[in-house]
Structure formats: structure tokens, C-alpha cells
CSV table of C-alpha atoms in Angstrom, one decimal:
chain,number,residue,atom,x,y,z
A,1,UNK,CA,117.3,144.0,111.5
A,2,UNK,CA,116.6,142.9,108.0
A,3,UNK,CA,113.1,141.6,107.0
A,4,UNK,CA,111.6,140.4,103.8
A,5,UNK,CA,107.9,140.5,102.8
A,6,UNK,CA,106.0,139.0,99.9
A,7,UNK,CA,102.4,139.3,98.9
A,8,UNK,CA,100.0,138.0,98.3
A,9,UNK,CA,100.4,134.8,100.5
A,10,UNK,CA,98.1,132.8,98.2
A,11,UNK,CA,96.7,133.5,94.7
A,12,UNK,CA,94.3,131.6,92.5
A,13,UNK,CA,94.1,132.9,89.0
A,14,UNK,CA,92.5,131.7,85.7
A,15,UNK,CA,94.6,130.7,82.8
A,16,UNK,CA,95.4,133.7,80.6
A,17,UNK,CA,95.1,136.3,83.4
A,18,UNK,CA,98.0,138.5,84.2
A,19,UNK,CA,100.2,138.2,87.4
A,20,UNK,CA,102.0,140.4,89.6
A,21,UNK,CA,103.8,139.2,92.8
A,22,UNK,CA,105.7,141.7,95.0
A,23,UNK,CA,108.6,141.4,97.2
A,24,UNK,CA,110.1,144.2,99.4
A,25,UNK,CA,113.2,144.1,101.8
A,26,UNK,CA,113.7,146.2,104.9
A,27,UNK,CA,116.8,147.0,106.8
A,28,UNK,CA,119.4,146.7,104.1
A,29,UNK,CA,120.6,148.8,101.0
A,30,UNK,CA,121.6,147.5,97.7
A,31,UNK,CA,120.8,143.9,98.2
A,32,UNK,CA,121.0,141.2,95.6
A,33,UNK,CA,117.5,139.9,94.9
A,34,UNK,CA,116.1,136.6,93.8
A,35,UNK,CA,113.0,134.9,92.5
A,36,UNK,CA,112.8,131.2,92.8
A,37,UNK,CA,109.9,128.7,92.0
A,38,UNK,CA,109.3,125.6,93.8
A,39,UNK,CA,106.9,123.3,92.0
A,40,UNK,CA,105.1,120.1,93.2
A,41,UNK,CA,107.9,117.9,94.8
A,42,UNK,CA,110.8,119.7,96.3
A,43,UNK,CA,113.3,121.4,94.1
A,44,UNK,CA,113.7,125.1,94.0
A,45,UNK,CA,114.6,126.7,90.7
A,46,UNK,CA,116.3,130.1,90.3
A,47,UNK,CA,114.1,132.2,87.9
A,48,UNK,CA,115.5,135.6,88.1
A,49,UNK,CA,118.2,137.7,90.0
A,50,UNK,CA,119.1,141.4,90.3
A,51,UNK,CA,122.2,143.0,91.4
A,52,UNK,CA,120.7,146.6,91.3
A,53,UNK,CA,117.9,148.8,90.3
A,54,UNK,CA,116.7,148.0,86.5
A,55,UNK,CA,119.3,145.0,86.4
A,56,UNK,CA,117.7,141.8,85.9
A,57,UNK,CA,119.2,138.4,84.7
A,58,UNK,CA,117.0,135.5,83.7
A,59,UNK,CA,117.9,132.0,84.3
A,60,UNK,CA,115.2,130.1,82.6
A,61,UNK,CA,113.3,131.0,79.4
A,62,UNK,CA,109.6,131.1,80.3
A,63,UNK,CA,106.4,133.0,80.6
A,64,UNK,CA,107.5,135.2,83.4
A,65,UNK,CA,109.4,138.4,83.8
A,66,UNK,CA,110.9,140.5,86.5
A,67,UNK,CA,111.4,144.1,87.3
A,68,UNK,CA,113.3,146.0,90.1
A,69,UNK,CA,111.7,149.6,90.1
A,70,UNK,CA,113.3,150.4,93.5
A,71,UNK,CA,116.4,149.3,95.4
A,72,UNK,CA,114.5,146.9,97.8
A,73,UNK,CA,111.5,146.1,95.6
A,74,UNK,CA,111.4,143.1,93.2
A,75,UNK,CA,108.3,142.2,91.1
A,76,UNK,CA,107.5,139.0,89.3
A,77,UNK,CA,105.0,139.5,86.5
A,78,UNK,CA,103.2,137.7,83.6
A,79,UNK,CA,100.9,138.9,80.9
A,80,UNK,CA,99.1,135.5,80.6
A,81,UNK,CA,99.5,132.7,82.9
A,82,UNK,CA,99.8,129.2,82.0
A,83,UNK,CA,98.7,126.1,84.0
A,84,UNK,CA,102.5,125.3,84.3
A,85,UNK,CA,103.0,128.4,86.1
A,86,UNK,CA,101.5,127.1,89.3
A,87,UNK,CA,103.7,126.7,92.2
A,88,UNK,CA,105.2,128.2,95.3
A,89,UNK,CA,107.4,131.5,94.5
A,90,UNK,CA,110.0,132.5,96.8
A,91,UNK,CA,111.8,135.8,97.0
A,92,UNK,CA,115.2,136.0,98.5
A,93,UNK,CA,117.8,138.6,99.2
A,94,UNK,CA,121.6,138.7,100.0
A,95,UNK,CA,124.7,140.7,100.3
A,96,UNK,CA,127.4,139.5,97.8
A,97,UNK,CA,129.2,136.4,99.1
A,98,UNK,CA,126.9,135.9,102.0
A,99,UNK,CA,123.8,134.2,103.2
A,100,UNK,CA,120.6,134.2,101.1
A,101,UNK,CA,117.5,134.9,103.2
A,102,UNK,CA,114.0,133.9,102.0
A,103,UNK,CA,110.6,135.4,102.2
A,104,UNK,CA,107.4,133.6,103.3
A,105,UNK,CA,106.5,132.8,99.7
A,106,UNK,CA,103.5,133.1,97.5
A,107,UNK,CA,101.4,129.9,96.6
A,108,UNK,CA,100.0,130.3,93.0
A,109,UNK,CA,97.4,128.1,91.6
A,110,UNK,CA,96.4,128.6,88.0
A,111,UNK,CA,93.2,127.0,86.9
B,1,UNK,CA,126.0,123.5,85.5
B,2,UNK,CA,127.0,122.2,88.9
B,3,UNK,CA,125.1,119.3,90.2
B,4,UNK,CA,123.9,118.7,93.8
B,5,UNK,CA,122.8,115.4,95.1
B,6,UNK,CA,121.3,114.9,98.7
B,7,UNK,CA,120.8,111.7,100.4
B,8,UNK,CA,118.9,110.1,101.8
B,9,UNK,CA,115.7,111.4,99.9
B,10,UNK,CA,113.6,110.4,102.8
B,11,UNK,CA,114.3,109.7,106.5
B,12,UNK,CA,112.0,108.6,109.2
B,13,UNK,CA,113.2,108.7,112.9
B,14,UNK,CA,112.0,108.2,116.4
B,15,UNK,CA,112.2,111.3,118.6
B,16,UNK,CA,115.6,111.4,120.3
B,17,UNK,CA,117.5,109.6,117.5
B,18,UNK,CA,120.5,111.1,115.7
B,19,UNK,CA,120.8,111.5,111.9
B,20,UNK,CA,123.2,112.6,109.2
B,21,UNK,CA,122.3,114.0,106.0
B,22,UNK,CA,124.6,114.4,103.0
B,23,UNK,CA,125.2,116.6,100.2
B,24,UNK,CA,127.5,115.9,97.3
B,25,UNK,CA,128.4,118.6,94.7
B,26,UNK,CA,130.1,118.2,91.3
B,27,UNK,CA,132.4,121.3,91.3
B,28,UNK,CA,134.3,123.7,93.6
B,29,UNK,CA,132.0,126.1,95.3
B,30,UNK,CA,132.1,129.7,96.8
B,31,UNK,CA,129.2,129.0,98.9
B,32,UNK,CA,127.3,126.2,100.5
B,33,UNK,CA,124.2,126.7,102.7
B,34,UNK,CA,121.9,124.4,104.5
B,35,UNK,CA,118.2,125.3,104.9
B,36,UNK,CA,115.2,123.8,106.6
B,37,UNK,CA,111.8,124.2,105.0
B,38,UNK,CA,109.2,123.9,107.7
B,39,UNK,CA,105.6,122.6,107.0
B,40,UNK,CA,104.4,126.1,106.1
B,41,UNK,CA,107.0,126.5,103.2
B,42,UNK,CA,109.3,129.0,105.0
B,43,UNK,CA,112.9,128.4,104.3
B,44,UNK,CA,115.1,128.8,107.4
B,45,UNK,CA,118.9,129.3,107.2
B,46,UNK,CA,120.7,126.8,109.1
B,47,UNK,CA,124.3,127.2,108.2
B,48,UNK,CA,126.5,129.0,105.8
B,49,UNK,CA,129.5,126.7,105.4
B,50,UNK,CA,131.5,126.7,102.2
B,51,UNK,CA,134.2,124.8,104.5
B,52,UNK,CA,135.0,123.7,107.8
B,53,UNK,CA,132.6,122.8,110.8
B,54,UNK,CA,129.9,124.8,112.5
B,55,UNK,CA,127.7,123.9,115.4
B,56,UNK,CA,124.3,125.6,116.5
B,57,UNK,CA,122.7,123.7,119.3
B,58,UNK,CA,121.7,120.2,118.3
B,59,UNK,CA,122.7,120.8,114.7
B,60,UNK,CA,126.1,120.9,113.2
B,61,UNK,CA,127.5,120.8,109.7
B,62,UNK,CA,130.8,120.0,108.1
B,63,UNK,CA,132.0,120.8,104.7
B,64,UNK,CA,135.0,119.1,103.0
B,65,UNK,CA,135.4,121.4,100.0
B,66,UNK,CA,138.2,119.3,98.6
B,67,UNK,CA,136.1,116.3,98.4
B,68,UNK,CA,133.1,118.1,97.5
B,69,UNK,CA,130.6,117.0,100.1
B,70,UNK,CA,128.9,118.5,103.1
B,71,UNK,CA,127.3,116.8,106.2
B,72,UNK,CA,124.4,117.9,108.4
B,73,UNK,CA,124.2,116.3,111.8
B,74,UNK,CA,121.1,116.3,113.8
B,75,UNK,CA,121.3,114.9,117.2
B,76,UNK,CA,118.4,114.2,119.7
B,77,UNK,CA,115.9,114.8,117.0
B,78,UNK,CA,112.5,116.4,117.9
B,79,UNK,CA,109.2,116.4,116.1
B,80,UNK,CA,109.8,120.1,115.3
B,81,UNK,CA,112.8,119.0,113.2
B,82,UNK,CA,110.5,117.5,110.7
B,83,UNK,CA,110.4,119.1,107.2
B,84,UNK,CA,112.6,119.2,104.2
B,85,UNK,CA,116.3,119.9,104.4
B,86,UNK,CA,118.1,121.6,101.6
B,87,UNK,CA,121.6,121.9,100.5
B,88,UNK,CA,122.5,124.7,98.1
B,89,UNK,CA,125.7,125.8,96.5
B,90,UNK,CA,127.2,128.6,94.5
B,91,UNK,CA,129.8,127.4,91.9
B,92,UNK,CA,133.3,129.1,92.3
B,93,UNK,CA,133.7,130.9,89.0
B,94,UNK,CA,136.4,133.1,89.9
B,95,UNK,CA,134.1,135.6,91.4
B,96,UNK,CA,130.5,135.8,92.7
B,97,UNK,CA,128.0,134.4,90.2
B,98,UNK,CA,125.2,135.0,92.7
B,99,UNK,CA,123.4,131.8,91.8
B,100,UNK,CA,122.6,129.1,94.3
B,101,UNK,CA,121.8,125.6,93.0
B,102,UNK,CA,119.6,123.6,95.2
B,103,UNK,CA,119.6,119.9,95.8
B,104,UNK,CA,116.3,118.0,95.7
B,105,UNK,CA,116.2,118.0,99.5
B,106,UNK,CA,115.8,115.3,102.3
B,107,UNK,CA,112.4,114.8,103.8
B,108,UNK,CA,112.8,114.3,107.5
B,109,UNK,CA,109.9,112.9,109.7
B,110,UNK,CA,110.4,112.7,113.3
B,111,UNK,CA,107.8,110.6,115.1
B,112,UNK,CA,107.0,111.0,118.8
């Protein structure tokens, strides 16, 4: 069966520090991969998606970037964190035209 | 972009009660999913339902694509049903565009 992992689970970082969040998927090949952010409140916002290695589409101009160095690995990065980058970051995977499945998420607090 | 509106925004029930959550969307869709976010933040898939009706235990969902809405029914609610329920849609653009747009959710609280 397929599983999705995210780490770390929680992170507290100072403003201006770099960021690297990792997401890996097991049990499937060539998945579509996604990064979402859920800010205080409820809505989920799509940040990036990838349909293959090295292929990244950005949905929202921002302080973050994403990379997909391997088929089942998706990384969210920043060179310098802002206070507004705080939130709950969720990684998801899907096969085209089917259900998206979400990881457990990373809670990021920027101080 | 496509708009997704969920109602009600908040709902408080006594254990054992039934409820209906609604999701309206502004354009035709390829994909519609219902999720439950538990208190720990985990998003759990409930239904993949771009059209028609599905049932899973005490939960069922109906999507009327031609009228651009979907309903999630919860019967005999339990305290473990508490959390936020999200509707998310993928706009029909002639092919898969991969992007789910989420509504703002319904916060359900089930009291014992």
C-alpha cells in the first residue's frame, strides 16, 4: 500500500533562517506531488505541484521554492524565512484523475 | 479561478444527530473530494465523488454536477466525527489540471 511521510513534524525557526521540508512517498511510481499551506484559520492553499522529476509548477508568488530530485521525493525550501511563512505545510500525492492523499503535515513557526 | 463555498461554516450537534454539509462550486469540475481534518491536522479522504452518490458506513455524499453542488450526510453522529470537513474541486479544463481548490471548510463539533 502507499504511504506518505513528512518531516520534521514541527519546526521553530528564526526570521531570516533557511528552510527545508521533505516529503517522500512509498508504494507508487511517478505520482503527482503537491505542497499546500494551511494558515491560521482553515483554508488550504496550493503552493506547488509536480508531475515528474525536475518539473515544478508554482501557484503563488512567494518566498518559497520546491524541488523534486527523485521520483518520490518532494522538497520545500526557503533561503530566508519570513514571519508570514508560519503555517501548517501539507504534502500530497495522486495518480492523474484520482484522489489526492495527504501526509501528516509539518507545523512551522517563524519567530 | 473556480470558487468553492461551504456551508454552514460552523455546526454543533448532540451525539446521535444527523447533519448535512453543503459545497457549492462555480464551474464544471473533473474531480470533487470530501476530506475530514482531525484535531491533529491529518486530512483523511472521505469520498472521491465528481458525480453521483456514494455511501461509506454512516457517511454518504451526493454530487449534482449539472447544478454545481455536493452534499455530505453524516448520520448518527459521534464525538469522533468532530473536526473540519473540506470540499475540494478540480476545474474541468478539458484535461487534468492537477489543481484542487479547497473550500474554507465546516467546523463540526459533536457533543456527548
